[in-house]
PDB file of C-alpha atoms in Angstrom:
ATOM      1  CA  MET A   1     117.761 130.901  83.725  1.00 37.00           C
ATOM      2  CA  GLU A   2     119.023 132.883  86.730  1.00 40.00           C
ATOM      3  CA  ALA A   3     122.536 131.442  86.340  1.00 38.00           C
ATOM      4  CA  ARG A   4     122.870 133.171  82.960  1.00 38.00           C
ATOM      5  CA  ILE A   5     122.401 136.639  84.368  1.00 37.00           C
ATOM      6  CA  ALA A   6     125.993 137.073  85.521  1.00 39.00           C
ATOM      7  CA  ASP A   7     127.261 135.956  82.093  1.00 40.00           C
ATOM      8  CA  PHE A   8     125.524 138.960  80.471  1.00 42.00           C
ATOM      9  CA  ARG A   9     128.232 141.195  81.846  1.00 44.00           C
ATOM     10  CA  GLN A  10     131.125 139.235  80.336  1.00 46.00           C
ATOM     11  CA  GLU A  11     129.705 137.795  77.098  1.00 55.00           C
ATOM     12  CA  PRO A  12     127.427 139.099  74.338  1.00 72.00           C
ATOM     13  CA  ILE A  13     123.860 137.969  74.802  1.00 82.00           C
ATOM     14  CA  SER A  14     121.709 136.855  71.883  1.00 86.00           C
ATOM     15  CA  ASP A  15     118.284 138.341  71.243  1.00 85.00           C
ATOM     16  CA  LYS A  16     116.759 134.923  71.911  1.00 84.00           C
ATOM     17  CA  ASP A  17     118.343 134.682  75.355  1.00 83.00           C
ATOM     18  CA  LEU A  18     117.319 138.238  76.185  1.00 86.00           C
ATOM     19  CA  GLN A  19     113.738 137.538  75.093  1.00 84.00           C
ATOM     20  CA  GLU A  20     113.617 134.428  77.298  1.00 82.00           C
ATOM     21  CA  LYS A  21     114.983 136.410  80.228  1.00 82.00           C
ATOM     22  CA  LEU A  22     112.412 139.161  79.719  1.00 82.00           C
ATOM     23  CA  ILE A  23     109.508 136.703  79.554  1.00 81.00           C
ATOM     24  CA  ALA A  24     110.790 134.885  82.657  1.00 77.00           C
ATOM     25  CA  ALA A  25     110.947 138.219  84.492  1.00 74.00           C
ATOM     26  CA  ARG A  26     107.248 138.667  83.801  1.00 70.00           C
ATOM     27  CA  GLU A  27     106.035 135.091  84.314  1.00 63.00           C
ATOM     28  CA  ILE A  28     108.168 134.007  87.280  1.00 56.00           C
ATOM     29  CA  ARG A  29     109.127 137.253  89.018  1.00 59.00           C
ATOM     30  CA  GLY A  30     105.918 139.130  88.216  1.00 60.00           C
ATOM     31  CA  MET A  31     107.594 142.175  86.624  1.00 69.00           C
ATOM     32  CA  LYS A  32     105.277 144.197  84.392  1.00 72.00           C
ATOM     33  CA  PHE A  33     106.367 145.083  80.863  1.00 79.00           C
ATOM     34  CA  SER A  34     105.008 148.593  81.418  1.00 77.00           C
ATOM     35  CA  ALA A  35     107.300 149.111  84.430  1.00 74.00           C
ATOM     36  CA  ILE A  36     110.354 147.704  82.617  1.00 83.00           C
ATOM     37  CA  ALA A  37     109.618 149.823  79.544  1.00 82.00           C
ATOM     38  CA  GLU A  38     109.341 152.960  81.637  1.00 76.00           C
ATOM     39  CA  ALA A  39     112.605 152.157  83.429  1.00 74.00           C
ATOM     40  CA  ILE A  40     114.620 151.840  80.198  1.00 81.00           C
ATOM     41  CA  GLY A  41     112.816 154.625  78.278  1.00 82.00           C
ATOM     42  CA  ILE A  42     111.116 152.538  75.589  1.00 86.00           C
ATOM     43  CA  SER A  43     107.439 152.126  74.744  1.00 87.00           C
ATOM     44  CA  ARG A  44     105.623 149.146  76.227  1.00 83.00           C
ATOM     45  CA  THR A  45     104.478 148.118  72.732  1.00 86.00           C
ATOM     46  CA  ALA A  46     108.041 147.992  71.423  1.00 87.00           C
ATOM     47  CA  LEU A  47     109.159 145.949  74.431  1.00 86.00           C
ATOM     48  CA  SER A  48     106.235 143.546  74.051  1.00 84.00           C
ATOM     49  CA  GLN A  49     106.908 143.129  70.328  1.00 85.00           C
ATOM     50  CA  PHE A  50     110.530 142.311  71.108  1.00 87.00           C
ATOM     51  CA  ALA A  51     109.574 139.712  73.741  1.00 84.00           C
ATOM     52  CA  ASN A  52     106.710 138.046  71.905  1.00 84.00           C
ATOM     53  CA  ASN A  53     107.417 138.571  68.195  1.00 81.00           C
ATOM     54  CA  ALA A  54     111.223 138.908  68.138  1.00 80.00           C
ATOM     55  CA  LEU A  55     111.079 142.398  66.582  1.00 84.00           C
ATOM     56  CA  PRO A  56     114.473 144.007  67.252  1.00 86.00           C
ATOM     57  CA  ILE A  57     114.959 147.036  69.476  1.00 88.00           C
ATOM     58  CA  ARG A  58     117.578 149.747  69.097  1.00 85.00           C
ATOM     59  CA  GLU A  59     120.954 149.197  70.748  1.00 86.00           C
ATOM     60  CA  PRO A  60     120.685 151.831  73.514  1.00 83.00           C
ATOM     61  CA  TYR A  61     117.406 150.271  74.694  1.00 84.00           C
ATOM     62  CA  ARG A  62     118.833 146.765  74.374  1.00 87.00           C
ATOM     63  CA  THR A  63     121.795 147.648  76.584  1.00 87.00           C
ATOM     64  CA  ALA A  64     119.525 149.364  79.083  1.00 84.00           C
ATOM     65  CA  LEU A  65     117.249 146.290  79.174  1.00 86.00           C
ATOM     66  CA  ILE A  66     120.184 143.983  79.934  1.00 85.00           C
ATOM     67  CA  GLU A  67     121.401 146.270  82.713  1.00 80.00           C
ATOM     68  CA  HIS A  68     117.898 146.579  84.164  1.00 77.00           C
ATOM     69  CA  LEU A  69     117.289 142.814  84.242  1.00 77.00           C
ATOM     70  CA  ASN A  70     120.737 142.228  85.752  1.00 74.00           C
ATOM     71  CA  ALA A  71     120.070 144.800  88.471  1.00 65.00           C
ATOM     72  CA  MET A  72     116.668 143.314  89.291  1.00 60.00           C
ATOM     73  CA  ALA A  73     118.204 139.837  89.632  1.00 56.00           C
ATOM     74  CA  GLU A  74     120.979 140.898  92.007  1.00 52.00           C
ATOM     75  CA  PRO A  75     120.520 140.357  95.742  1.00 47.00           C
ATOM     76  CA  PRO A  76     120.095 143.695  97.535  1.00 45.00           C
ATOM     77  CA  ALA A  77     123.040 145.201  99.342  1.00 46.00           C
ATOM     78  CA  ALA A  78     123.357 144.596 103.080  1.00 43.00           C
ATOM     79  CA  GLY A  79     120.517 146.288 104.888  1.00 42.00           C
ATOM     80  CA  GLU A  80     118.709 147.205 101.642  1.00 46.00           C
ATOM     81  CA  ARG A  81     115.122 146.091 101.052  1.00 44.00           C
ATOM     82  CA  ARG A  82     113.240 146.303  97.794  1.00 48.00           C
ATOM     83  CA  SER A  83     109.725 147.641  97.881  1.00 53.00           C
ATOM     84  CA  GLY A  84     106.677 145.868  96.549  1.00 72.00           C
ATOM     85  CA  TYR A  85     107.454 142.304  97.622  1.00 85.00           C
ATOM     86  CA  LYS A  86     105.622 140.507 100.398  1.00 86.00           C
ATOM     87  CA  GLN A  87     107.728 139.709 103.429  1.00 85.00           C
ATOM     88  CA  HIS A  88     105.347 137.401 105.275  1.00 85.00           C
ATOM     89  CA  LEU A  89     103.256 134.322 104.551  1.00 84.00           C
ATOM     90  CA  GLU A  90      99.572 134.689 103.795  1.00 81.00           C
ATOM     91  CA  LEU A  91      96.617 132.346 103.409  1.00 80.00           C
ATOM     92  CA  TYR A  92      96.914 130.960  99.876  1.00 80.00           C
ATOM     93  CA  GLN A  93      93.454 130.698  98.341  1.00 83.00           C
ATOM     94  CA  THR A  94      94.138 128.139  95.632  1.00 88.00           C
ATOM     95  CA  THR A  95      91.384 126.733  93.441  1.00 89.00           C
ATOM     96  CA  GLU A  96      91.259 123.589  95.575  1.00 92.00           C
ATOM     97  CA  PHE A  97      91.068 125.648  98.762  1.00 92.00           C
ATOM     98  CA  ARG A  98      88.134 127.679  97.428  1.00 91.00           C
ATOM     99  CA  ASP A  99      86.397 124.507  96.231  1.00 94.00           C
ATOM    100  CA  ALA A 100      86.843 122.922  99.667  1.00 95.00           C
ATOM    101  CA  ILE A 101      85.425 125.987 101.436  1.00 95.00           C
ATOM    102  CA  GLY A 102      82.439 125.877  99.066  1.00 95.00           C
ATOM    103  CA  TRP A 103      81.983 122.172  99.768  1.00 95.00           C
ATOM    104  CA  CYS A 104      81.986 122.821 103.539  1.00 96.00           C
ATOM    105  CA  ARG A 105      79.363 125.494 103.015  1.00 95.00           C
ATOM    106  CA  LYS A 106      77.142 123.090 101.048  1.00 95.00           C
ATOM    107  CA  VAL A 107      77.488 120.407 103.728  1.00 95.00           C
ATOM    108  CA  ALA A 108      76.414 122.947 106.330  1.00 96.00           C
ATOM    109  CA  GLU A 109      73.549 124.412 104.294  1.00 95.00           C
ATOM    110  CA  ASN A 110      72.153 120.981 103.423  1.00 94.00           C
ATOM    111  CA  ARG A 111      72.748 119.670 106.965  1.00 95.00           C
ATOM    112  CA  LYS A 112      74.701 116.677 105.680  1.00 93.00           C
ATOM    113  CA  MET A 113      77.552 114.488 106.874  1.00 93.00           C
ATOM    114  CA  GLY A 114      80.701 115.214 104.879  1.00 93.00           C
ATOM    115  CA  VAL A 115      84.100 113.542 104.627  1.00 94.00           C
ATOM    116  CA  MET A 116      87.233 115.406 103.491  1.00 95.00           C
ATOM    117  CA  ILE A 117      90.174 113.198 102.503  1.00 94.00           C
ATOM    118  CA  GLY A 118      93.715 114.412 101.862  1.00 94.00           C
ATOM    119  CA  TYR A 119      97.373 113.637 102.486  1.00 92.00           C
ATOM    120  CA  PRO A 120      99.074 115.255 105.500  1.00 91.00           C
ATOM    121  CA  GLY A 121      99.893 118.847 104.570  1.00 87.00           C
ATOM    122  CA  SER A 122      97.211 119.052 101.879  1.00 89.00           C
ATOM    123  CA  GLY A 123      95.394 121.833 103.709  1.00 91.00           C
ATOM    124  CA  LYS A 124      92.524 120.033 105.461  1.00 95.00           C
ATOM    125  CA  THR A 125      93.098 121.750 108.801  1.00 94.00           C
ATOM    126  CA  THR A 126      93.531 125.137 107.127  1.00 93.00           C
ATOM    127  CA  VAL A 127      90.242 124.676 105.275  1.00 95.00           C
ATOM    128  CA  LEU A 128      88.373 123.703 108.443  1.00 96.00           C
ATOM    129  CA  ARG A 129      89.802 126.548 110.498  1.00 94.00           C
ATOM    130  CA  GLN A 130      89.112 129.101 107.776  1.00 94.00           C
ATOM    131  CA  PHE A 131      85.556 127.803 107.301  1.00 95.00           C
ATOM    132  CA  GLY A 132      85.149 128.056 111.061  1.00 94.00           C
ATOM    133  CA  ALA A 133      86.362 131.652 111.000  1.00 93.00           C
ATOM    134  CA  LEU A 134      83.840 132.461 108.264  1.00 92.00           C
ATOM    135  CA  THR A 135      80.915 130.537 109.752  1.00 93.00           C
ATOM    136  CA  PRO A 136      79.339 131.424 113.104  1.00 91.00           C
ATOM    137  CA  GLY A 137      78.469 128.190 114.875  1.00 94.00           C
ATOM    138  CA  ALA A 138      81.116 126.044 113.152  1.00 96.00           C
ATOM    139  CA  ARG A 139      82.977 124.126 115.882  1.00 97.00           C
ATOM    140  CA  TYR A 140      86.443 122.639 115.312  1.00 97.00           C
ATOM    141  CA  ILE A 141      87.306 119.446 117.227  1.00 97.00           C
ATOM    142  CA  GLU A 142      90.779 117.915 116.960  1.00 97.00           C
ATOM    143  CA  CYS A 143      90.881 114.144 117.415  1.00 96.00           C
ATOM    144  CA  TRP A 144      93.771 112.639 119.374  1.00 94.00           C
ATOM    145  CA  PRO A 145      95.408 109.211 119.587  1.00 92.00           C
ATOM    146  CA  GLY A 146      93.876 107.216 122.426  1.00 88.00           C
ATOM    147  CA  MET A 147      90.739 109.362 122.528  1.00 93.00           C
ATOM    148  CA  ARG A 148      88.088 107.453 124.486  1.00 94.00           C
ATOM    149  CA  MET A 149      84.338 107.652 123.980  1.00 95.00           C
ATOM    150  CA  SER A 150      83.974 109.818 127.077  1.00 96.00           C
ATOM    151  CA  ASP A 151      86.679 112.155 125.730  1.00 96.00           C
ATOM    152  CA  LEU A 152      84.881 112.489 122.419  1.00 97.00           C
ATOM    153  CA  LEU A 153      81.525 113.214 124.061  1.00 97.00           C
ATOM    154  CA  ARG A 154      83.145 115.807 126.307  1.00 97.00           C
ATOM    155  CA  ALA A 155      84.784 117.479 123.290  1.00 97.00           C
ATOM    156  CA  ILE A 156      81.442 117.660 121.439  1.00 97.00           C
ATOM    157  CA  ALA A 157      79.645 118.993 124.511  1.00 97.00           C
ATOM    158  CA  ASN A 158      82.297 121.640 125.136  1.00 97.00           C
ATOM    159  CA  ALA A 159      82.236 122.719 121.496  1.00 96.00           C
ATOM    160  CA  ALA A 160      78.439 123.067 121.524  1.00 95.00           C
ATOM    161  CA  GLU A 161      78.357 124.538 125.060  1.00 95.00           C
ATOM    162  CA  ILE A 162      76.168 121.729 126.383  1.00 96.00           C
ATOM    163  CA  THR A 163      76.392 120.531 129.996  1.00 96.00           C
ATOM    164  CA  ILE A 164      76.691 116.742 130.312  1.00 97.00           C
ATOM    165  CA  SER A 165      77.080 114.237 133.142  1.00 96.00           C
ATOM    166  CA  GLY A 166      76.472 110.550 133.858  1.00 96.00           C
ATOM    167  CA  ASN A 167      77.510 107.539 131.786  1.00 97.00           C
ATOM    168  CA  ASN A 168      78.285 107.700 128.070  1.00 96.00           C
ATOM    169  CA  TYR A 169      74.741 106.843 127.010  1.00 96.00           C
ATOM    170  CA  VAL A 170      73.290 109.589 129.196  1.00 97.00           C
ATOM    171  CA  LYS A 171      75.904 112.060 127.963  1.00 97.00           C
ATOM    172  CA  ALA A 172      75.062 111.249 124.325  1.00 97.00           C
ATOM    173  CA  GLN A 173      71.346 111.772 124.986  1.00 97.00           C
ATOM    174  CA  GLN A 174      72.074 115.117 126.632  1.00 97.00           C
ATOM    175  CA  ILE A 175      74.073 116.171 123.576  1.00 97.00           C
ATOM    176  CA  VAL A 176      71.222 115.112 121.275  1.00 97.00           C
ATOM    177  CA  ALA A 177      68.719 117.079 123.358  1.00 97.00           C
ATOM    178  CA  GLY A 178      70.955 120.146 123.311  1.00 96.00           C
ATOM    179  CA  LEU A 179      71.552 120.042 119.563  1.00 97.00           C
ATOM    180  CA  ARG A 180      67.917 119.431 118.569  1.00 94.00           C
ATOM    181  CA  SER A 181      67.057 123.008 119.420  1.00 88.00           C
ATOM    182  CA  ARG A 182      70.082 124.439 117.554  1.00 90.00           C
ATOM    183  CA  THR A 183      70.280 125.187 113.845  1.00 90.00           C
ATOM    184  CA  ASP A 184      73.556 127.090 113.859  1.00 92.00           C
ATOM    185  CA  ILE A 185      76.026 124.379 114.926  1.00 96.00           C
ATOM    186  CA  VAL A 186      78.388 122.614 112.489  1.00 97.00           C
ATOM    187  CA  LEU A 187      80.653 119.953 114.025  1.00 98.00           C
ATOM    188  CA  MET A 188      84.054 119.627 112.307  1.00 98.00           C
ATOM    189  CA  PHE A 189      86.286 116.712 113.343  1.00 97.00           C
ATOM    190  CA  ASP A 190      89.926 116.828 112.230  1.00 97.00           C
ATOM    191  CA  GLU A 191      92.423 113.917 112.039  1.00 96.00           C
ATOM    192  CA  CYS A 192      89.536 111.477 112.339  1.00 94.00           C
ATOM    193  CA  GLU A 193      91.642 108.396 111.670  1.00 93.00           C
ATOM    194  CA  TYR A 194      92.488 108.590 115.382  1.00 93.00           C
ATOM    195  CA  LEU A 195      88.865 107.817 116.265  1.00 91.00           C
ATOM    196  CA  LYS A 196      89.174 104.214 115.097  1.00 86.00           C
ATOM    197  CA  LYS A 197      91.259 102.903 117.997  1.00 77.00           C
ATOM    198  CA  TRP A 198      89.829  99.576 119.254  1.00 67.00           C
ATOM    199  CA  ASP A 199      86.566  99.813 117.272  1.00 71.00           C
ATOM    200  CA  VAL A 200      84.353 102.120 115.215  1.00 83.00           C
ATOM    201  CA  ASP A 201      81.932 103.027 117.996  1.00 89.00           C
ATOM    202  CA  LYS A 202      83.025 106.662 118.104  1.00 93.00           C
ATOM    203  CA  PHE A 203      82.122 107.107 114.453  1.00 91.00           C
ATOM    204  CA  GLU A 204      78.782 105.438 115.099  1.00 90.00           C
ATOM    205  CA  ILE A 205      77.934 107.692 118.035  1.00 94.00           C
ATOM    206  CA  ILE A 206      78.577 110.759 115.855  1.00 94.00           C
ATOM    207  CA  ARG A 207      76.324 109.250 113.187  1.00 91.00           C
ATOM    208  CA  LYS A 208      73.588 108.679 115.771  1.00 94.00           C
ATOM    209  CA  ILE A 209      73.891 112.292 116.918  1.00 96.00           C
ATOM    210  CA  TRP A 210      73.557 113.422 113.298  1.00 94.00           C
ATOM    211  CA  ASP A 211      70.627 111.067 112.652  1.00 92.00           C
ATOM    212  CA  ASN A 212      68.746 112.465 115.636  1.00 96.00           C
ATOM    213  CA  THR A 213      69.549 116.162 115.248  1.00 96.00           C
ATOM    214  CA  SER A 214      70.487 116.805 111.581  1.00 95.00           C
ATOM    215  CA  THR A 215      73.462 118.771 112.904  1.00 96.00           C
ATOM    216  CA  PRO A 216      75.915 119.101 109.985  1.00 96.00           C
ATOM    217  CA  VAL A 217      79.070 117.038 110.520  1.00 96.00           C
ATOM    218  CA  ILE A 218      82.410 117.179 108.699  1.00 97.00           C
ATOM    219  CA  PHE A 219      85.048 114.460 109.132  1.00 95.00           C
ATOM    220  CA  ALA A 220      88.565 115.260 107.868  1.00 96.00           C
ATOM    221  CA  GLY A 221      91.445 112.830 107.655  1.00 95.00           C
ATOM    222  CA  THR A 222      93.962 110.950 105.541  1.00 93.00           C
ATOM    223  CA  GLN A 223      93.421 107.996 103.228  1.00 90.00           C
ATOM    224  CA  GLU A 224      93.303 105.864 106.362  1.00 90.00           C
ATOM    225  CA  LEU A 225      90.008 107.546 107.227  1.00 89.00           C
ATOM    226  CA  GLU A 226      88.527 106.523 103.901  1.00 85.00           C
ATOM    227  CA  ASN A 227      89.769 102.966 104.466  1.00 85.00           C
ATOM    228  CA  ILE A 228      88.030 102.943 107.856  1.00 84.00           C
ATOM    229  CA  LEU A 229      84.772 104.257 106.425  1.00 81.00           C
ATOM    230  CA  THR A 230      84.912 101.822 103.520  1.00 78.00           C
ATOM    231  CA  ARG A 231      85.921  98.660 105.378  1.00 70.00           C
ATOM    232  CA  GLY A 232      85.184  99.419 109.007  1.00 55.00           C
ATOM    233  CA  GLY A 233      87.259  97.325 111.340  1.00 51.00           C
ATOM    234  CA  GLY A 234      87.520  95.939 114.822  1.00 46.00           C
ATOM    235  CA  ARG A 235      84.117  94.828 116.054  1.00 43.00           C
ATOM    236  CA  GLY A 236      81.945  96.711 113.618  1.00 51.00           C
ATOM    237  CA  ASN A 237      81.463  98.333 110.260  1.00 57.00           C
ATOM    238  CA  LEU A 238      80.345 101.740 109.117  1.00 67.00           C
ATOM    239  CA  ALA A 239      77.989 100.899 106.262  1.00 64.00           C
ATOM    240  CA  GLN A 240      75.248 103.186 107.559  1.00 66.00           C
ATOM    241  CA  LEU A 241      77.631 106.120 107.861  1.00 69.00           C
ATOM    242  CA  TYR A 242      79.333 105.424 104.542  1.00 64.00           C
ATOM    243  CA  ARG A 243      76.127 105.482 102.490  1.00 70.00           C
ATOM    244  CA  ARG A 244      75.108 108.835 104.015  1.00 68.00           C
ATOM    245  CA  LYS A 245      78.342 110.750 103.480  1.00 78.00           C
ATOM    246  CA  TRP A 246      79.262 113.494 101.029  1.00 86.00           C
ATOM    247  CA  GLU A 247      82.940 113.285 100.119  1.00 89.00           C
ATOM    248  CA  ILE A 248      85.658 115.561  98.777  1.00 92.00           C
ATOM    249  CA  LYS A 249      89.281 114.603  98.098  1.00 92.00           C
ATOM    250  CA  LEU A 250      92.096 117.147  98.159  1.00 93.00           C
ATOM    251  CA  GLU A 251      94.425 116.160  95.325  1.00 90.00           C
ATOM    252  CA  GLY A 252      96.999 118.942  95.646  1.00 89.00           C
ATOM    253  CA  VAL A 253      97.781 122.355  94.212  1.00 90.00           C
ATOM    254  CA  ARG A 254      98.748 123.059  90.582  1.00 89.00           C
ATOM    255  CA  GLY A 255     102.207 124.336  89.715  1.00 90.00           C
ATOM    256  CA  ASP A 256     100.904 127.400  87.875  1.00 88.00           C
ATOM    257  CA  GLU A 257      99.030 128.492  91.003  1.00 90.00           C
ATOM    258  CA  ILE A 258     102.228 128.323  93.056  1.00 92.00           C
ATOM    259  CA  ARG A 259     104.126 130.302  90.418  1.00 91.00           C
ATOM    260  CA  ALA A 260     101.407 132.955  90.548  1.00 89.00           C
ATOM    261  CA  ILE A 261     101.704 133.111  94.351  1.00 91.00           C
ATOM    262  CA  LEU A 262     105.487 133.442  94.165  1.00 93.00           C
ATOM    263  CA  ARG A 263     105.278 136.479  91.874  1.00 89.00           C
ATOM    264  CA  ASP A 264     104.476 138.487  94.990  1.00 90.00           C
ATOM    265  CA  TYR A 265     107.743 137.421  96.651  1.00 93.00           C
ATOM    266  CA  ASN A 266     111.356 138.314  95.890  1.00 93.00           C
ATOM    267  CA  VAL A 267     112.280 134.839  94.638  1.00 93.00           C
ATOM    268  CA  THR A 268     114.712 133.783  91.901  1.00 92.00           C
ATOM    269  CA  GLY A 269     113.604 131.506  89.090  1.00 90.00           C
ATOM    270  CA  ASP A 270     115.450 128.441  90.343  1.00 91.00           C
ATOM    271  CA  ALA A 271     114.151 128.963  93.893  1.00 92.00           C
ATOM    272  CA  ALA A 272     110.609 129.322  92.534  1.00 92.00           C
ATOM    273  CA  GLU A 273     110.827 125.998  90.707  1.00 92.00           C
ATOM    274  CA  MET A 274     112.184 124.278  93.824  1.00 93.00           C
ATOM    275  CA  LEU A 275     109.252 125.669  95.818  1.00 95.00           C
ATOM    276  CA  VAL A 276     106.798 124.574  93.114  1.00 94.00           C
ATOM    277  CA  LYS A 277     108.159 121.037  93.353  1.00 94.00           C
ATOM    278  CA  ILE A 278     107.698 121.040  97.135  1.00 95.00           C
ATOM    279  CA  ALA A 279     104.156 122.417  96.962  1.00 94.00           C
ATOM    280  CA  THR A 280     102.961 119.993  94.287  1.00 93.00           C
ATOM    281  CA  ASP A 281     104.359 116.912  96.048  1.00 93.00           C
ATOM    282  CA  ALA A 282     101.028 116.127  97.712  1.00 90.00           C
ATOM    283  CA  ARG A 283     102.176 112.767  99.070  1.00 89.00           C
ATOM    284  CA  HIS A 284     105.020 114.315 101.064  1.00 89.00           C
ATOM    285  CA  GLY A 285     103.608 117.370 102.772  1.00 90.00           C
ATOM    286  CA  GLY A 286     102.573 119.492  99.778  1.00 92.00           C
ATOM    287  CA  MET A 287     101.348 122.946 100.741  1.00 92.00           C
ATOM    288  CA  GLY A 288     102.254 122.388 104.375  1.00 90.00           C
ATOM    289  CA  ASN A 289     105.921 121.952 103.528  1.00 93.00           C
ATOM    290  CA  PHE A 290     105.762 124.773 100.970  1.00 94.00           C
ATOM    291  CA  ALA A 291     104.472 127.261 103.542  1.00 92.00           C
ATOM    292  CA  GLU A 292     107.019 126.161 106.128  1.00 93.00           C
ATOM    293  CA  VAL A 293     109.996 126.265 103.737  1.00 95.00           C
ATOM    294  CA  LEU A 294     109.013 129.622 102.236  1.00 95.00           C
ATOM    295  CA  GLY A 295     108.469 131.005 105.733  1.00 93.00           C
ATOM    296  CA  MET A 296     111.943 129.909 106.823  1.00 94.00           C
ATOM    297  CA  CYS A 297     113.447 131.457 103.679  1.00 95.00           C
ATOM    298  CA  LEU A 298     111.707 134.794 104.229  1.00 94.00           C
ATOM    299  CA  GLU A 299     112.908 134.864 107.809  1.00 92.00           C
ATOM    300  CA  ALA A 300     116.464 133.994 106.779  1.00 92.00           C
ATOM    301  CA  VAL A 301     116.858 136.622 104.031  1.00 91.00           C
ATOM    302  CA  GLN A 302     115.171 139.419 106.069  1.00 88.00           C
ATOM    303  CA  GLY A 303     113.664 141.210 103.069  1.00 85.00           C
ATOM    304  CA  GLY A 304     116.369 140.171 100.605  1.00 90.00           C
ATOM    305  CA  LEU A 305     116.317 137.791  97.668  1.00 92.00           C
ATOM    306  CA  VAL A 306     115.233 134.169  98.197  1.00 94.00           C
ATOM    307  CA  ASP A 307     117.519 132.092  95.970  1.00 93.00           C
ATOM    308  CA  GLY A 308     118.063 128.395  95.416  1.00 92.00           C
ATOM    309  CA  ALA A 309     120.621 128.176  98.212  1.00 93.00           C
ATOM    310  CA  ALA A 310     118.112 129.568 100.714  1.00 93.00           C
ATOM    311  CA  VAL A 311     115.468 127.043  99.665  1.00 94.00           C
ATOM    312  CA  GLN A 312     117.973 124.182  99.792  1.00 93.00           C
ATOM    313  CA  GLY A 313     119.061 125.225 103.256  1.00 92.00           C
ATOM    314  CA  ALA A 314     115.459 125.273 104.459  1.00 93.00           C
ATOM    315  CA  LYS A 315     114.831 121.857 102.913  1.00 91.00           C
ATOM    316  CA  GLU A 316     117.877 120.414 104.660  1.00 90.00           C
ATOM    317  CA  TYR A 317     116.756 121.932 107.962  1.00 86.00           C
ATOM    318  CA  LYS A 318     113.387 120.204 107.544  1.00 79.00           C
ATOM    319  CA  LEU A 319     115.107 117.007 106.321  1.00 73.00           C
ATOM    320  CA  LEU A 320     113.079 117.041 103.099  1.00 65.00           C
ATOM    321  CA  TYR A 321     114.104 114.672 100.318  1.00 56.00           C
TER     322      TYR A 321
END
């Protein structure tokens, strides 16, 4: 669609093409019919009837509409910045994000053990950190490769501000004693697939802490985490944990939600569709890649227009696809 804009200056444009361009300006670029109508001196009703019902408009307004859409699609001159467009990334509250925050809240309120599953880049960490920011007492714990039992117990104790010492059994009992008197703590473990190394004992110790204190627990991880919880492994299984868990799976964002987000940015139609494809590819980074690529584009254009070339350059820099 954007490639046709330059042709408007050299070739006659049909009403059908102009209608498509006008609708795309509203749906992809977020332009309001009222603002366009005011700019070209026509009533909003007449403009809407032209776009939606193919009712013709008079030639002076038609010419003005073509010139206005062409001008809006041009990159700004060097040093020029258009007003009204966002220049920085924000937290994108998609439907799935809001559902996940609500799920975390229910786990906490019902003092349950929850499991959040999603591909890398699906937003698990963002959900946990945002829930933590909204919830006094929510404690975020990042799991690491090679994390030993003593490391895990120390991380829990530090998060809950509990003093521990002695062997692992004694440390666990001290944590239980400290949490029994607390009703405000929520323990959130991220990248939990790393807890499996050697055996499943670290999962079991968290379950025992939950059993003895009713402290809400949230595990977050990839499909590998679900495989661990379903099949166990090493020298044990996790049947007792598995039958107690509440689960949510992050499936990925919808394309229409990404298009709605991009209306707030100065992005061409082809660039928007490239970004939609990145965001909705949940198996290969999804929203994580989308945020990173869009961020690189915004930094590169410095308030100008993000076009397909900018998105492609950012993709190549990240070695995507």
